[in-house]
Each structure stands twice: as structure tokens, then as C-alpha cells.
mmCIF file of C-alpha atoms and ligand atoms in Angstrom:
data_model
loop_
_atom_site.group_PDB
_atom_site.id
_atom_site.type_symbol
_atom_site.label_atom_id
_atom_site.label_comp_id
_atom_site.label_asym_id
_atom_site.label_seq_id
_atom_site.Cartn_x
_atom_site.Cartn_y
_atom_site.Cartn_z
ATOM 1 C CA MET A 7 135.671 123.927 106.501
ATOM 2 C CA LYS A 8 134.602 126.927 104.527
ATOM 3 C CA ILE A 9 134.824 127.099 100.769
ATOM 4 C CA PHE A 10 135.672 130.321 99.005
ATOM 5 C CA ILE A 11 135.544 130.514 95.246
ATOM 6 C CA ASP A 12 138.717 131.652 93.529
ATOM 7 C CA THR A 13 137.353 133.629 90.613
ATOM 8 C CA ALA A 14 136.033 137.023 89.620
ATOM 9 C CA ASN A 15 133.590 135.530 87.095
ATOM 10 C CA LEU A 16 130.023 136.352 88.121
ATOM 11 C CA ASN A 17 128.464 133.405 86.261
ATOM 12 C CA GLU A 18 130.825 130.962 87.957
ATOM 13 C CA ILE A 19 130.096 132.570 91.294
ATOM 14 C CA ARG A 20 126.346 132.265 90.745
ATOM 15 C CA LYS A 21 126.708 128.641 89.604
ATOM 16 C CA ALA A 22 128.662 127.681 92.756
ATOM 17 C CA LYS A 23 126.281 129.670 94.923
ATOM 18 C CA ALA A 24 123.338 127.657 93.621
ATOM 19 C CA LEU A 25 125.137 124.575 94.964
ATOM 20 C CA GLY A 26 125.638 126.248 98.341
ATOM 21 C CA LEU A 27 129.368 126.317 97.836
ATOM 22 C CA VAL A 28 130.245 129.983 98.246
ATOM 23 C CA ASP A 29 131.206 131.020 101.762
ATOM 24 C CA GLY A 30 133.315 133.807 100.272
ATOM 25 C CA VAL A 31 135.255 134.903 97.169
ATOM 26 C CA THR A 32 138.917 135.538 96.498
ATOM 27 C CA THR A 33 140.048 137.681 93.597
ATOM 28 C CA ASN A 34 143.393 139.060 92.489
ATOM 29 C CA PRO A 35 144.365 141.481 89.707
ATOM 30 C CA THR A 36 144.933 138.628 87.258
ATOM 31 C CA LEU A 37 141.480 137.119 87.875
ATOM 32 C CA LEU A 38 139.813 140.536 87.644
ATOM 33 C CA ALA A 39 141.683 141.375 84.418
ATOM 34 C CA LYS A 40 140.077 138.332 82.653
ATOM 35 C CA GLU A 41 136.576 139.744 83.079
ATOM 36 C CA GLY A 42 136.663 142.922 80.987
ATOM 37 C CA GLU A 43 135.040 145.228 83.543
ATOM 38 C CA THR A 44 136.540 147.801 85.883
ATOM 39 C CA ALA A 45 137.558 146.320 89.214
ATOM 40 C CA GLU A 46 135.196 148.532 91.111
ATOM 41 C CA THR A 47 132.127 147.688 89.041
ATOM 42 C CA LEU A 48 132.818 143.983 89.217
ATOM 43 C CA ILE A 49 133.671 143.850 92.915
ATOM 44 C CA ARG A 50 130.500 145.790 93.729
ATOM 45 C CA LYS A 51 128.475 143.252 91.693
ATOM 46 C CA ILE A 52 130.218 140.273 93.362
ATOM 47 C CA SER A 53 129.641 141.800 96.775
ATOM 48 C CA LYS A 54 125.913 142.107 96.103
ATOM 49 C CA GLU A 55 125.800 138.461 94.970
ATOM 50 C CA VAL A 56 127.729 136.943 97.870
ATOM 51 C CA LYS A 57 126.998 136.781 101.571
ATOM 52 C CA GLY A 58 130.496 136.491 103.015
ATOM 53 C CA PRO A 59 133.998 137.915 102.596
ATOM 54 C CA VAL A 60 134.995 139.249 99.198
ATOM 55 C CA ASN A 61 138.791 139.500 98.929
ATOM 56 C CA VAL A 62 140.255 142.338 96.854
ATOM 57 C CA GLU A 63 143.958 142.958 96.417
ATOM 58 C CA VAL A 64 145.749 146.284 96.768
ATOM 59 C CA THR A 65 148.319 147.391 94.198
ATOM 60 C CA GLY A 66 149.973 150.066 96.323
ATOM 61 C CA ILE A 67 153.638 149.562 97.180
ATOM 62 C CA THR A 68 154.338 151.681 100.227
ATOM 63 C CA CYS A 69 152.531 151.329 103.544
ATOM 64 C CA GLU A 70 150.949 154.751 103.034
ATOM 65 C CA GLU A 71 149.679 153.845 99.544
ATOM 66 C CA ILE A 72 148.335 150.510 100.745
ATOM 67 C CA VAL A 73 146.433 151.969 103.688
ATOM 68 C CA LYS A 74 144.950 154.715 101.541
ATOM 69 C CA GLU A 75 143.899 152.280 98.817
ATOM 70 C CA ALA A 76 142.559 149.766 101.378
ATOM 71 C CA LYS A 77 140.200 152.358 102.796
ATOM 72 C CA VAL A 78 138.709 152.982 99.363
ATOM 73 C CA LEU A 79 138.431 149.285 98.460
ATOM 74 C CA ALA A 80 136.736 148.601 101.782
ATOM 75 C CA THR A 81 133.784 150.770 100.673
ATOM 76 C CA TRP A 82 133.061 148.583 97.616
ATOM 77 C CA GLY A 83 130.944 146.103 99.596
ATOM 78 C CA ASP A 84 129.662 145.034 102.991
ATOM 79 C CA GLU A 85 132.367 142.444 103.702
ATOM 80 C CA ILE A 86 135.440 143.428 101.749
ATOM 81 C CA VAL A 87 138.725 141.853 102.876
ATOM 82 C CA ILE A 88 141.882 143.642 101.778
ATOM 83 C CA LYS A 89 144.503 141.363 100.281
ATOM 84 C CA ILE A 90 147.981 142.642 100.913
ATOM 85 C CA PRO A 91 151.142 140.990 99.534
ATOM 86 C CA ILE A 92 153.584 140.172 102.277
ATOM 87 C CA ASN A 93 156.671 142.326 102.694
ATOM 88 C CA GLN A 94 157.648 144.876 105.277
ATOM 89 C CA GLU A 95 155.477 147.677 103.873
ATOM 90 C CA GLY A 96 152.557 145.267 103.660
ATOM 91 C CA LEU A 97 152.980 144.128 107.242
ATOM 92 C CA LYS A 98 153.072 147.717 108.489
ATOM 93 C CA ALA A 99 149.839 148.398 106.607
ATOM 94 C CA VAL A 100 148.204 145.241 108.032
ATOM 95 C CA ARG A 101 148.955 146.445 111.539
ATOM 96 C CA ILE A 102 147.460 149.889 110.907
ATOM 97 C CA LEU A 103 144.355 148.462 109.192
ATOM 98 C CA ALA A 104 143.851 145.923 112.013
ATOM 99 C CA THR A 105 143.719 148.724 114.555
ATOM 100 C CA GLU A 106 141.122 150.462 112.385
ATOM 101 C CA GLY A 107 138.953 147.331 112.144
ATOM 102 C CA ILE A 108 139.573 146.669 108.443
ATOM 103 C CA GLN A 109 139.930 142.959 107.640
ATOM 104 C CA THR A 110 143.084 141.890 105.851
ATOM 105 C CA ASN A 111 144.345 138.851 103.994
ATOM 106 C CA VAL A 112 148.112 138.572 103.768
ATOM 107 C CA THR A 113 148.729 137.077 100.369
ATOM 108 C CA LEU A 114 151.509 135.712 98.166
ATOM 109 C CA LEU A 115 152.658 133.852 101.267
ATOM 110 C CA PHE A 116 155.124 131.043 100.683
ATOM 111 C CA SER A 117 156.786 130.258 104.014
ATOM 112 C CA ALA A 118 155.979 129.518 107.667
ATOM 113 C CA SER A 119 158.176 132.427 108.749
ATOM 114 C CA GLN A 120 155.972 134.784 106.702
ATOM 115 C CA ALA A 121 152.907 133.202 108.320
ATOM 116 C CA ILE A 122 154.281 133.966 111.792
ATOM 117 C CA LEU A 123 154.861 137.616 110.884
ATOM 118 C CA ALA A 124 151.439 137.981 109.304
ATOM 119 C CA ALA A 125 149.778 136.671 112.485
ATOM 120 C CA LYS A 126 151.877 138.994 114.606
ATOM 121 C CA ALA A 127 150.828 141.960 112.459
ATOM 122 C CA GLY A 128 147.164 141.092 113.118
ATOM 123 C CA ALA A 129 146.129 139.656 109.752
ATOM 124 C CA THR A 130 142.582 138.365 109.691
ATOM 125 C CA TYR A 131 143.546 135.739 107.062
ATOM 126 C CA ILE A 132 146.649 134.480 105.296
ATOM 127 C CA CYS A 133 146.756 133.009 101.820
ATOM 128 C CA PRO A 134 149.521 130.419 101.433
ATOM 129 C CA PHE A 135 149.839 129.606 97.687
ATOM 130 C CA ILE A 136 150.341 125.852 97.591
ATOM 131 C CA GLY A 137 150.089 125.226 93.846
ATOM 132 C CA ARG A 138 152.774 127.752 93.013
ATOM 133 C CA LEU A 139 155.058 126.040 95.539
ATOM 134 C CA ASP A 140 154.368 122.642 93.977
ATOM 135 C CA ASP A 141 155.175 124.206 90.587
ATOM 136 C CA ILE A 142 158.729 124.874 91.736
ATOM 137 C CA SER A 143 159.143 121.451 93.433
ATOM 138 C CA PHE A 144 158.370 122.486 96.998
ATOM 139 C CA ASN A 145 155.591 120.663 98.817
ATOM 140 C CA GLY A 146 152.796 123.221 99.208
ATOM 141 C CA LEU A 147 150.723 121.015 101.524
ATOM 142 C CA GLU A 148 153.709 120.643 103.840
ATOM 143 C CA LEU A 149 153.627 124.385 104.279
ATOM 144 C CA ILE A 150 149.967 124.199 105.396
ATOM 145 C CA GLN A 151 150.897 121.516 107.883
ATOM 146 C CA GLN A 152 153.701 123.690 109.323
ATOM 147 C CA ILE A 153 151.515 126.790 109.622
ATOM 148 C CA ARG A 154 148.642 124.805 111.196
ATOM 149 C CA GLU A 155 151.042 123.363 113.776
ATOM 150 C CA ILE A 156 152.495 126.770 114.601
ATOM 151 C CA TYR A 157 149.162 128.589 114.813
ATOM 152 C CA ASP A 158 147.749 125.780 116.989
ATOM 153 C CA ASN A 159 150.577 126.332 119.507
ATOM 154 C CA TYR A 160 149.343 129.826 120.379
ATOM 155 C CA ASP A 161 145.856 130.543 121.638
ATOM 156 C CA GLU A 162 146.273 134.262 120.921
ATOM 157 C CA ILE A 163 146.669 133.721 117.172
ATOM 158 C CA GLU A 164 143.317 134.359 115.517
ATOM 159 C CA THR A 165 144.562 134.563 111.940
ATOM 160 C CA ARG A 166 142.755 132.066 109.720
ATOM 161 C CA ILE A 167 144.359 130.076 106.943
ATOM 162 C CA ILE A 168 142.900 130.278 103.440
ATOM 163 C CA VAL A 169 144.597 127.612 101.377
ATOM 164 C CA ALA A 170 145.110 129.182 97.974
ATOM 165 C CA SER A 171 146.546 128.379 94.535
ATOM 166 C CA VAL A 172 144.656 125.095 94.607
ATOM 167 C CA ARG A 173 145.297 122.942 91.540
ATOM 168 C CA ASN A 174 143.402 119.686 92.207
ATOM 169 C CA PRO A 175 140.923 117.933 94.481
ATOM 170 C CA ILE A 176 143.760 116.226 96.459
ATOM 171 C CA HIS A 177 144.891 119.675 97.567
ATOM 172 C CA VAL A 178 141.407 120.272 99.016
ATOM 173 C CA ILE A 179 141.146 116.886 100.716
ATOM 174 C CA GLU A 180 144.586 117.148 102.321
ATOM 175 C CA ALA A 181 144.039 120.755 103.390
ATOM 176 C CA ALA A 182 140.771 119.714 105.062
ATOM 177 C CA ARG A 183 142.522 116.788 106.806
ATOM 178 C CA MET A 184 145.055 119.286 108.180
ATOM 179 C CA GLY A 185 142.315 121.497 109.576
ATOM 180 C CA ALA A 186 142.654 124.503 107.284
ATOM 181 C CA GLU A 187 139.686 126.787 108.067
ATOM 182 C CA ILE A 188 139.118 127.806 104.475
ATOM 183 C CA VAL A 189 140.149 126.588 101.024
ATOM 184 C CA THR A 190 139.665 128.872 98.057
ATOM 185 C CA ILE A 191 138.864 126.752 95.022
ATOM 186 C CA PRO A 192 138.804 127.602 91.316
ATOM 187 C CA PRO A 193 135.455 126.701 89.648
ATOM 188 C CA ALA A 194 137.033 123.990 87.486
ATOM 189 C CA ILE A 195 138.322 122.172 90.573
ATOM 190 C CA LEU A 196 134.902 122.398 92.226
ATOM 191 C CA ASP A 197 133.517 120.598 89.129
ATOM 192 C CA GLN A 198 136.195 117.901 89.411
ATOM 193 C CA MET A 199 135.409 117.430 93.134
ATOM 194 C CA ALA A 200 131.812 116.463 92.357
ATOM 195 C CA LYS A 201 132.688 113.909 89.682
ATOM 196 C CA HIS A 202 133.500 110.231 89.958
ATOM 197 C CA PRO A 203 133.502 107.775 87.046
ATOM 198 C CA LEU A 204 131.859 105.089 89.233
ATOM 199 C CA THR A 205 129.019 107.543 89.998
ATOM 200 C CA ASP A 206 128.444 108.145 86.271
ATOM 201 C CA ARG A 207 128.617 104.413 85.518
ATOM 202 C CA GLY A 208 126.253 103.640 88.391
ATOM 203 C CA ILE A 209 123.680 106.217 87.237
ATOM 204 C CA ALA A 210 123.789 104.849 83.674
ATOM 205 C CA GLN A 211 123.286 101.302 84.959
ATOM 206 C CA PHE A 212 120.399 102.242 87.264
ATOM 207 C CA LEU A 213 118.652 104.125 84.474
ATOM 208 C CA GLU A 214 119.026 101.145 82.167
ATOM 209 C CA ASP A 215 117.610 98.797 84.797
ATOM 210 C CA ALA A 216 114.820 101.226 85.713
ATOM 211 C CA LYS A 217 113.519 100.835 82.135
ATOM 212 C CA LYS A 218 113.170 97.085 82.695
ATOM 213 C CA ILE A 219 110.853 97.600 85.657
ATOM 214 C CA GLY A 220 108.714 100.290 84.063
ATOM 215 C CA VAL A 221 110.011 103.111 86.222
ATOM 216 C CA LYS A 222 111.680 104.886 83.301
ATOM 217 C CA LYS A 223 110.787 104.930 79.580
HETATM 218 C C1 E4P B 315 143.870 133.410 95.857
HETATM 219 O O1 E4P B 315 143.567 134.281 96.655
HETATM 220 C C2 E4P B 315 145.001 133.507 94.922
HETATM 221 O O2 E4P B 315 145.035 134.762 94.311
HETATM 222 C C3 E4P B 315 144.937 132.366 93.935
HETATM 223 O O3 E4P B 315 144.553 131.194 94.614
HETATM 224 C C4 E4P B 315 146.218 132.189 93.162
HETATM 225 O O4 E4P B 315 146.116 131.036 92.392
HETATM 226 P P1 E4P B 315 147.093 130.722 91.180
HETATM 227 O O5 E4P B 315 148.431 130.363 91.751
HETATM 228 O O6 E4P B 315 146.448 129.546 90.486
HETATM 229 O O7 E4P B 315 147.164 131.943 90.349
#
């Protein structure tokens, strides 16, 4: 399973990279707006830092606007993936960009029917938002299960699932059990994933005992 980091914060990206945990980056306008730099400057910096896909979202509404914008965004780095919200204009744009060899990520995806259409349009990736579904009392992980099952039924589907809107380590564990190719994880959740109270307690105990045998002062 690949791990993308769900942030536009360069320090967080560098921190996760040092742990070998950045196979790619996902951003969106909300994440970029927190950083106080223009989108272009920041995405160019992130792209230099990361070896792997850097996902940047379009803000165009019509197919024509989206395609035009995507072509500009694609020049901001070596491996830019264009995030496109799913609706009919977005799907048309995905199809055009796919034929031109520009990688796309169909985002704000909340149903299996949308996942079918995104794959048919030729999306490189899809981003089902599981946390936002949980927030409104739908089971986000169940959506991943459905999409996995559907995609596995058809050899011709090459679209990869990026599990997004991750809110806790259980989301990551369950997504991995279901065979999601990629999970995009906010930095705070990556921190939580590394922690366990029994690990902390065990380290403290071993250090204490190490002093008794002259290994540690
Ligand atoms: C990722 O590509 C999405 O933009 C992100 O995971 C959304 O997460 P949120 O629902 O926590 O805003």
C-alpha cells in the first residue's frame, strides 16, 4: 500500500519524508489556503521535495475551463496529478485529459456509481472521501469495500483508489485490509499510527532496568 500525505505544509511533508512515508502528496484549495503562499509557488516547492505524484485541484467549472487550467497546473512539477471534482463537466474533462496523457484524480467522490463513471472516463485515480461520509452517518469504509469489489470485477479498469478524508488510524488499517492501493493520510494521523501506550511504557521500563545493569546512567 502506498501512503500519500494529505497536506500542503512543507515542514510536515519533510518530516514524513524523513520517515520514508511519502509516496505522494494530496492537496486541495482548503489545505493550500492554510499555508499563506500562492498555490503555484507552494506546489512547485512541494514537487521539488517529493518523488511521486503531487495532486493539485482545479477550480474551473466547465469542461473547457477545467482542461485549460489542468494544462497549466500540469507544468508546475514533474508528476502533477490533476484533481477534478466529479460531475458531468468534470468527467468530460477527465476523458479529454486522459487522451492527452495528463493524469487525473476524480475527487469529492461519495458513491460507487460515481466511481464506476470515473473509471469509465479514464481517471488515473479516484478519491473517495470516507471521513466526510462518516460525518453524515454513512459508513465510509463500506464505500471502499464496494468500489474495490466493483473494480476487481473488471480487468480493464486501471483506476487506482486513493482513500481520502481519513480521520483515524482505524480508517487506514481497514482500507489496507480491503486492498486500497493508496491511502492519503493527514500528518496528525500518521503521528497517531506510530504511537502505542504499551510501547511508551515498555521503553520507560527498559530504560529504568538498563540503569540497574550499568548500560544506562
Ligand atoms: C484529499 O485529497 C482530500 O482533499 C482530503 O482527504 C479531504 O479531507 P477532509 O475531509 O478531512 O477535508
